[in-house]
Amino acid sequence: MDPIADLLTSIRNASQALKPEISVPHSGIKESAVRILRDEGYLESFNVEGDVKRSIRIHLKFQGRKGIISGLQRISKPGLRHYTSVKDIPLVLGGMGIAVVSTPQGLMSGHDARRKNLGGELLFKVW
């Protein structure tokens, strides 16, 4: 099982179906990824619900009848990890999208990792 791929698939499907919100099972890496997407303007908001069986409720952002997120791509997978140095972190669509990188200081967007001079595992790209 790949929790990041499950999260990205849920977001992609909900965006295409014009669902305003979704709920996914909670994990720390999912919460960090959703926080980055919210901070970068791809999601409206999110909140963590429940005590014992926690979940993340994600509120998607739309522009008219179209989702803000037009594409998601998983890069590093459990069967084939993709590590990158700071100079090789890609610019997604010439800077119009973001790459999410898992660094020694936690998950962060590609431009934050470049600013802090950190490389790491390239998890996914969003545009």
Tab-separated table of N, CA and C in Angstrom:
chain	number	residue	atom	x	y	z
A	1	MET	N	0.830	-1.191	0.000
A	1	MET	CA	0.000	0.000	0.000
A	1	MET	C	0.869	1.247	0.000
A	2	ASP	N	0.433	2.219	-0.727
A	2	ASP	CA	1.156	3.479	-0.839
A	2	ASP	C	0.223	4.613	-0.400
A	3	PRO	N	0.388	5.132	0.818
A	3	PRO	CA	-0.544	6.157	1.317
A	3	PRO	C	-0.521	7.452	0.508
A	4	ILE	N	0.637	7.837	-0.022
A	4	ILE	CA	0.709	9.064	-0.824
A	4	ILE	C	-0.066	8.892	-2.124
A	5	ALA	N	0.098	7.750	-2.785
A	5	ALA	CA	-0.633	7.497	-4.031
A	5	ALA	C	-2.136	7.460	-3.773
A	6	ASP	N	-2.559	6.869	-2.650
A	6	ASP	CA	-3.984	6.846	-2.300
A	6	ASP	C	-4.520	8.263	-2.109
A	7	LEU	N	-3.747	9.106	-1.427
A	7	LEU	CA	-4.153	10.495	-1.213
A	7	LEU	C	-4.277	11.239	-2.537
A	8	LEU	N	-3.271	11.111	-3.402
A	8	LEU	CA	-3.295	11.810	-4.687
A	8	LEU	C	-4.448	11.332	-5.559
A	9	THR	N	-4.729	10.032	-5.545
A	9	THR	CA	-5.840	9.492	-6.327
A	9	THR	C	-7.169	10.021	-5.810
A	10	SER	N	-7.335	10.090	-4.498
A	10	SER	CA	-8.571	10.624	-3.920
A	10	SER	C	-8.772	12.085	-4.310
A	11	ILE	N	-7.707	12.875	-4.246
A	11	ILE	CA	-7.802	14.293	-4.611
A	11	ILE	C	-8.109	14.439	-6.099
A	12	ARG	N	-7.429	13.678	-6.954
A	12	ARG	CA	-7.653	13.743	-8.398
A	12	ARG	C	-9.098	13.367	-8.745
A	13	ASN	N	-9.596	12.271	-8.182
A	13	ASN	CA	-10.955	11.821	-8.480
A	13	ASN	C	-12.000	12.821	-7.995
A	14	ALA	N	-11.815	13.365	-6.797
A	14	ALA	CA	-12.769	14.332	-6.262
A	14	ALA	C	-12.760	15.617	-7.078
A	15	SER	N	-11.595	16.038	-7.526
A	15	SER	CA	-11.494	17.249	-8.336
A	15	SER	C	-12.205	17.074	-9.669
A	16	GLN	N	-12.031	15.910	-10.293
A	16	GLN	CA	-12.684	15.662	-11.578
A	16	GLN	C	-14.188	15.481	-11.426
A	17	ALA	N	-14.629	14.968	-10.272
A	17	ALA	CA	-16.059	14.768	-10.028
A	17	ALA	C	-16.708	16.007	-9.414
A	18	LEU	N	-15.934	17.088	-9.225
A	18	LEU	CA	-16.402	18.348	-8.646
A	18	LEU	C	-16.970	18.165	-7.242
A	19	LYS	N	-16.392	17.243	-6.463
A	19	LYS	CA	-16.791	17.064	-5.070
A	19	LYS	C	-16.096	18.140	-4.246
A	20	PRO	N	-16.825	18.892	-3.431
A	20	PRO	CA	-16.204	19.979	-2.677
A	20	PRO	C	-15.305	19.516	-1.533
A	21	GLU	N	-15.547	18.310	-0.995
A	21	GLU	CA	-14.697	17.842	0.094
A	21	GLU	C	-14.594	16.323	0.076
A	22	ILE	N	-13.480	15.838	0.630
A	22	ILE	CA	-13.255	14.399	0.749
A	22	ILE	C	-12.688	14.113	2.132
A	23	SER	N	-12.745	12.860	2.518
A	23	SER	CA	-12.176	12.421	3.783
A	23	SER	C	-11.260	11.234	3.500
A	24	VAL	N	-10.043	11.295	4.021
A	24	VAL	CA	-9.073	10.214	3.833
A	24	VAL	C	-8.536	9.802	5.203
A	25	PRO	N	-8.119	8.547	5.357
A	25	PRO	CA	-7.526	8.119	6.629
A	25	PRO	C	-6.275	8.943	6.950
A	26	HIS	N	-6.070	9.213	8.233
A	26	HIS	CA	-4.979	10.077	8.675
A	26	HIS	C	-3.652	9.329	8.747
A	27	SER	N	-2.597	10.008	8.353
A	27	SER	CA	-1.219	9.617	8.660
A	27	SER	C	-0.403	10.906	8.669
A	28	GLY	N	0.738	10.863	9.315
A	28	GLY	CA	1.558	12.064	9.427
A	28	GLY	C	2.035	12.588	8.087
A	29	ILE	N	2.434	11.688	7.192
A	29	ILE	CA	2.942	12.120	5.886
A	29	ILE	C	1.819	12.704	5.033
A	30	LYS	N	0.615	12.139	5.143
A	30	LYS	CA	-0.524	12.695	4.402
A	30	LYS	C	-0.852	14.094	4.907
A	31	GLU	N	-0.831	14.272	6.229
A	31	GLU	CA	-1.130	15.586	6.792
A	31	GLU	C	-0.104	16.619	6.333
A	32	SER	N	1.172	16.249	6.303
A	32	SER	CA	2.211	17.169	5.831
A	32	SER	C	2.017	17.514	4.358
A	33	ALA	N	1.684	16.511	3.540
A	33	ALA	CA	1.475	16.751	2.108
A	33	ALA	C	0.273	17.660	1.882
A	34	VAL	N	-0.812	17.426	2.612
A	34	VAL	CA	-2.013	18.256	2.474
A	34	VAL	C	-1.731	19.682	2.941
A	35	ARG	N	-0.934	19.831	3.998
A	35	ARG	CA	-0.580	21.170	4.486
A	35	ARG	C	0.201	21.941	3.410
A	36	ILE	N	1.119	21.269	2.723
A	36	ILE	CA	1.881	21.922	1.654
A	36	ILE	C	0.945	22.340	0.522
A	37	LEU	N	0.041	21.449	0.120
A	37	LEU	CA	-0.901	21.775	-0.962
A	37	LEU	C	-1.798	22.947	-0.573
A	38	ARG	N	-2.214	23.013	0.693
A	38	ARG	CA	-3.025	24.145	1.150
A	38	ARG	C	-2.203	25.440	1.141
A	39	ASP	N	-0.987	25.383	1.665
A	39	ASP	CA	-0.140	26.580	1.728
A	39	ASP	C	0.213	27.105	0.343
A	40	GLU	N	0.306	26.214	-0.644
A	40	GLU	CA	0.630	26.624	-2.011
A	40	GLU	C	-0.602	27.042	-2.807
A	41	GLY	N	-1.793	26.938	-2.216
A	41	GLY	CA	-3.007	27.423	-2.867
A	41	GLY	C	-3.755	26.402	-3.697
A	42	TYR	N	-3.409	25.127	-3.580
A	42	TYR	CA	-4.097	24.098	-4.360
A	42	TYR	C	-5.332	23.550	-3.649
A	43	LEU	N	-5.424	23.716	-2.333
A	43	LEU	CA	-6.575	23.267	-1.559
A	43	LEU	C	-7.120	24.437	-0.755
A	44	GLU	N	-8.433	24.416	-0.511
A	44	GLU	CA	-9.076	25.466	0.285
A	44	GLU	C	-8.647	25.365	1.746
A	45	SER	N	-8.863	24.194	2.350
A	45	SER	CA	-8.512	23.984	3.751
A	45	SER	C	-8.557	22.496	4.057
A	46	PHE	N	-8.158	22.155	5.279
A	46	PHE	CA	-8.281	20.777	5.752
A	46	PHE	C	-8.353	20.799	7.267
A	47	ASN	N	-8.911	19.738	7.844
A	47	ASN	CA	-8.881	19.580	9.289
A	47	ASN	C	-8.820	18.100	9.628
A	48	VAL	N	-8.212	17.809	10.779
A	48	VAL	CA	-8.071	16.438	11.250
A	48	VAL	C	-9.224	16.163	12.203
A	49	GLU	N	-9.937	15.056	11.962
A	49	GLU	CA	-11.113	14.728	12.760
A	49	GLU	C	-10.926	13.389	13.450
A	50	GLY	N	-11.610	13.228	14.574
A	50	GLY	CA	-11.631	11.953	15.281
A	50	GLY	C	-10.507	11.820	16.285
A	51	ASP	N	-10.739	10.951	17.278
A	51	ASP	CA	-9.734	10.708	18.308
A	51	ASP	C	-9.030	9.375	18.092
A	52	VAL	N	-9.811	8.300	18.056
A	52	VAL	CA	-9.219	6.975	17.903
A	52	VAL	C	-8.962	6.672	16.433
A	53	LYS	N	-9.989	6.796	15.622
A	53	LYS	CA	-9.862	6.545	14.184
A	53	LYS	C	-9.843	7.908	13.499
A	54	ARG	N	-8.668	8.465	13.339
A	54	ARG	CA	-8.537	9.824	12.812
A	54	ARG	C	-8.631	9.836	11.297
A	55	SER	N	-9.137	10.947	10.778
A	55	SER	CA	-9.209	11.135	9.330
A	55	SER	C	-8.920	12.597	9.014
A	56	ILE	N	-8.592	12.846	7.771
A	56	ILE	CA	-8.327	14.210	7.302
A	56	ILE	C	-9.455	14.585	6.357
A	57	ARG	N	-10.178	15.655	6.684
A	57	ARG	CA	-11.230	16.159	5.803
A	57	ARG	C	-10.615	17.291	4.982
A	58	ILE	N	-10.611	17.111	3.662
A	58	ILE	CA	-9.962	18.048	2.744
A	58	ILE	C	-11.031	18.791	1.958
A	59	HIS	N	-10.954	20.119	1.949
A	59	HIS	CA	-11.877	20.962	1.190
A	59	HIS	C	-11.145	21.434	-0.064
A	60	LEU	N	-11.629	20.994	-1.214
A	60	LEU	CA	-10.972	21.300	-2.482
A	60	LEU	C	-11.297	22.711	-2.948
A	61	LYS	N	-10.443	23.237	-3.794
A	61	LYS	CA	-10.605	24.582	-4.341
A	61	LYS	C	-10.979	24.464	-5.813
A	62	PHE	N	-11.960	25.250	-6.236
A	62	PHE	CA	-12.417	25.212	-7.622
A	62	PHE	C	-12.398	26.611	-8.217
A	63	GLN	N	-12.259	26.651	-9.524
A	63	GLN	CA	-12.323	27.899	-10.269
A	63	GLN	C	-13.447	27.713	-11.275
A	64	GLY	N	-14.619	28.247	-10.947
A	64	GLY	CA	-15.794	27.990	-11.768
A	64	GLY	C	-16.194	26.536	-11.624
A	65	ARG	N	-16.317	25.826	-12.739
A	65	ARG	CA	-16.654	24.404	-12.699
A	65	ARG	C	-15.439	23.535	-13.013
A	66	LYS	N	-14.270	24.035	-12.642
A	66	LYS	CA	-13.038	23.299	-12.894
A	66	LYS	C	-12.161	23.352	-11.648
A	67	GLY	N	-11.523	22.239	-11.331
A	67	GLY	CA	-10.643	22.192	-10.172
A	67	GLY	C	-9.365	22.976	-10.405
A	68	ILE	N	-8.818	23.521	-9.334
A	68	ILE	CA	-7.552	24.253	-9.413
A	68	ILE	C	-6.425	23.297	-9.819
A	69	ILE	N	-6.476	22.065	-9.306
A	69	ILE	CA	-5.452	21.071	-9.623
A	69	ILE	C	-5.774	20.455	-10.974
A	70	SER	N	-4.888	20.651	-11.938
A	70	SER	CA	-5.123	20.054	-13.255
A	70	SER	C	-4.322	18.776	-13.448
A	71	GLY	N	-3.310	18.537	-12.614
A	71	GLY	CA	-2.546	17.308	-12.740
A	71	GLY	C	-1.757	16.981	-11.488
A	72	LEU	N	-1.649	15.689	-11.209
A	72	LEU	CA	-0.855	15.168	-10.096
A	72	LEU	C	-0.040	13.999	-10.630
A	73	GLN	N	1.219	13.916	-10.247
A	73	GLN	CA	2.044	12.800	-10.702
A	73	GLN	C	2.913	12.305	-9.557
A	74	ARG	N	2.784	11.034	-9.238
A	74	ARG	CA	3.608	10.394	-8.209
A	74	ARG	C	4.951	10.066	-8.848
A	75	ILE	N	6.050	10.479	-8.221
A	75	ILE	CA	7.383	10.255	-8.779
A	75	ILE	C	8.062	9.080	-8.066
A	76	SER	N	8.364	9.242	-6.789
A	76	SER	CA	9.027	8.196	-6.027
A	76	SER	C	7.974	7.228	-5.508
A	77	LYS	N	8.178	5.949	-5.782
A	77	LYS	CA	7.204	4.927	-5.399
A	77	LYS	C	7.874	3.937	-4.454
A	78	PRO	N	7.096	3.150	-3.717
A	78	PRO	CA	7.719	2.183	-2.799
A	78	PRO	C	8.660	1.202	-3.503
A	79	GLY	N	8.382	0.840	-4.736
A	79	GLY	CA	9.239	-0.099	-5.455
A	79	GLY	C	10.413	0.553	-6.153
A	80	LEU	N	10.370	1.866	-6.335
A	80	LEU	CA	11.441	2.577	-7.030
A	80	LEU	C	11.534	3.993	-6.466
A	81	ARG	N	12.413	4.160	-5.509
A	81	ARG	CA	12.599	5.471	-4.877
A	81	ARG	C	13.376	6.387	-5.813
A	82	HIS	N	13.046	7.687	-5.756
A	82	HIS	CA	13.714	8.667	-6.612
A	82	HIS	C	14.268	9.781	-5.721
A	83	TYR	N	15.576	9.786	-5.528
A	83	TYR	CA	16.235	10.792	-4.704
A	83	TYR	C	16.885	11.826	-5.612
A	84	THR	N	16.908	13.065	-5.146
A	84	THR	CA	17.447	14.139	-5.969
A	84	THR	C	18.249	15.109	-5.110
A	85	SER	N	19.262	15.690	-5.706
A	85	SER	CA	20.030	16.723	-5.015
A	85	SER	C	19.306	18.053	-5.192
A	86	VAL	N	19.750	19.045	-4.468
A	86	VAL	CA	19.074	20.341	-4.508
A	86	VAL	C	19.109	20.941	-5.912
A	87	LYS	N	20.187	20.737	-6.644
A	87	LYS	CA	20.279	21.336	-7.979
A	87	LYS	C	19.427	20.604	-9.011
A	88	ASP	N	18.985	19.381	-8.695
A	88	ASP	CA	18.185	18.604	-9.639
A	88	ASP	C	16.694	18.588	-9.319
A	89	ILE	N	16.257	19.370	-8.328
A	89	ILE	CA	14.820	19.450	-8.032
A	89	ILE	C	14.155	20.147	-9.216
A	90	PRO	N	13.166	19.507	-9.834
A	90	PRO	CA	12.606	20.056	-11.080
A	90	PRO	C	11.708	21.273	-10.857
A	91	LEU	N	11.689	22.145	-11.849
A	91	LEU	CA	10.687	23.206	-11.922
A	91	LEU	C	9.501	22.606	-12.669
A	92	VAL	N	8.354	22.574	-12.056
A	92	VAL	CA	7.177	21.966	-12.664
A	92	VAL	C	6.478	23.010	-13.521
A	93	LEU	N	6.316	22.722	-14.794
A	93	LEU	CA	5.698	23.632	-15.767
A	93	LEU	C	6.312	25.025	-15.708
A	94	GLY	N	7.614	25.079	-15.647
A	94	GLY	CA	8.316	26.358	-15.641
A	94	GLY	C	8.019	27.204	-14.418
A	95	GLY	N	7.713	26.569	-13.287
A	95	GLY	CA	7.419	27.290	-12.057
A	95	GLY	C	5.939	27.454	-11.776
A	96	MET	N	5.079	26.975	-12.671
A	96	MET	CA	3.631	27.105	-12.468
A	96	MET	C	3.074	26.017	-11.550
A	97	GLY	N	3.833	24.951	-11.326
A	97	GLY	CA	3.421	23.878	-10.428
A	97	GLY	C	4.453	23.721	-9.329
A	98	ILE	N	4.264	22.704	-8.486
A	98	ILE	CA	5.228	22.467	-7.411
A	98	ILE	C	5.632	21.000	-7.384
A	99	ALA	N	6.823	20.776	-6.872
A	99	ALA	CA	7.295	19.429	-6.560
A	99	ALA	C	7.317	19.332	-5.041
A	100	VAL	N	6.952	18.183	-4.492
A	100	VAL	CA	6.991	17.976	-3.045
A	100	VAL	C	8.127	17.008	-2.750
A	101	VAL	N	9.013	17.436	-1.837
A	101	VAL	CA	10.239	16.703	-1.539
A	101	VAL	C	10.260	16.335	-0.059
A	102	SER	N	10.643	15.095	0.232
A	102	SER	CA	10.847	14.658	1.611
A	102	SER	C	12.319	14.860	1.940
A	103	THR	N	12.610	15.803	2.818
A	103	THR	CA	13.983	16.153	3.173
A	103	THR	C	14.266	15.714	4.608
A	104	PRO	N	15.511	15.813	5.064
A	104	PRO	CA	15.799	15.517	6.471
A	104	PRO	C	15.047	16.441	7.437
A	105	GLN	N	14.585	17.595	6.978
A	105	GLN	CA	13.823	18.518	7.816
A	105	GLN	C	12.320	18.377	7.615
A	106	GLY	N	11.875	17.313	6.960
A	106	GLY	CA	10.452	17.069	6.759
A	106	GLY	C	10.040	17.337	5.326
A	107	LEU	N	8.734	17.177	5.067
A	107	LEU	CA	8.199	17.430	3.733
A	107	LEU	C	8.175	18.928	3.457
A	108	MET	N	8.530	19.310	2.238
A	108	MET	CA	8.445	20.715	1.837
A	108	MET	C	8.348	20.801	0.326
A	109	SER	N	7.924	21.957	-0.140
A	109	SER	CA	7.823	22.169	-1.581
A	109	SER	C	9.225	22.285	-2.174
A	110	GLY	N	9.311	22.102	-3.475
A	110	GLY	CA	10.598	22.144	-4.150
A	110	GLY	C	11.303	23.477	-4.001
A	111	HIS	N	10.541	24.587	-4.093
A	111	HIS	CA	11.221	25.886	-3.984
A	111	HIS	C	11.686	26.153	-2.553
A	112	ASP	N	10.971	25.639	-1.527
A	112	ASP	CA	11.458	25.768	-0.151
A	112	ASP	C	12.725	24.937	0.055
A	113	ALA	N	12.758	23.732	-0.529
A	113	ALA	CA	13.946	22.877	-0.417
A	113	ALA	C	15.144	23.538	-1.097
A	114	ARG	N	14.913	24.168	-2.259
A	114	ARG	CA	16.002	24.870	-2.945
A	114	ARG	C	16.498	26.038	-2.097
A	115	ARG	N	15.566	26.778	-1.504
A	115	ARG	CA	15.927	27.933	-0.685
A	115	ARG	C	16.759	27.502	0.531
A	116	LYS	N	16.426	26.340	1.117
A	116	LYS	CA	17.148	25.845	2.288
A	116	LYS	C	18.331	24.955	1.910
A	117	ASN	N	18.570	24.801	0.609
A	117	ASN	CA	19.688	24.012	0.085
A	117	ASN	C	19.625	22.554	0.554
A	118	LEU	N	18.426	21.943	0.407
A	118	LEU	CA	18.207	20.561	0.828
A	118	LEU	C	17.733	19.712	-0.340
A	119	GLY	N	18.279	18.540	-0.474
A	119	GLY	CA	17.780	17.554	-1.427
A	119	GLY	C	17.000	16.501	-0.667
A	120	GLY	N	16.526	15.494	-1.372
A	120	GLY	CA	15.795	14.430	-0.699
A	120	GLY	C	15.024	13.585	-1.687
A	121	GLU	N	14.000	12.914	-1.181
A	121	GLU	CA	13.178	12.042	-2.010
A	121	GLU	C	12.087	12.866	-2.683
A	122	LEU	N	12.041	12.834	-3.999
A	122	LEU	CA	11.046	13.573	-4.778
A	122	LEU	C	9.756	12.753	-4.787
A	123	LEU	N	8.759	13.179	-4.018
A	123	LEU	CA	7.544	12.387	-3.834
A	123	LEU	C	6.555	12.532	-4.982
A	124	PHE	N	6.139	13.783	-5.277
A	124	PHE	CA	5.157	13.984	-6.344
A	124	PHE	C	5.205	15.410	-6.859
A	125	LYS	N	4.551	15.605	-8.012
A	125	LYS	CA	4.439	16.929	-8.631
A	125	LYS	C	2.963	17.276	-8.786
A	126	VAL	N	2.648	18.550	-8.656
A	126	VAL	CA	1.280	19.055	-8.799
A	126	VAL	C	1.321	20.267	-9.712
A	127	TRP	N	0.332	20.362	-10.605
A	127	TRP	CA	0.207	21.540	-11.460
A	127	TRP	C	-1.239	21.810	-11.742
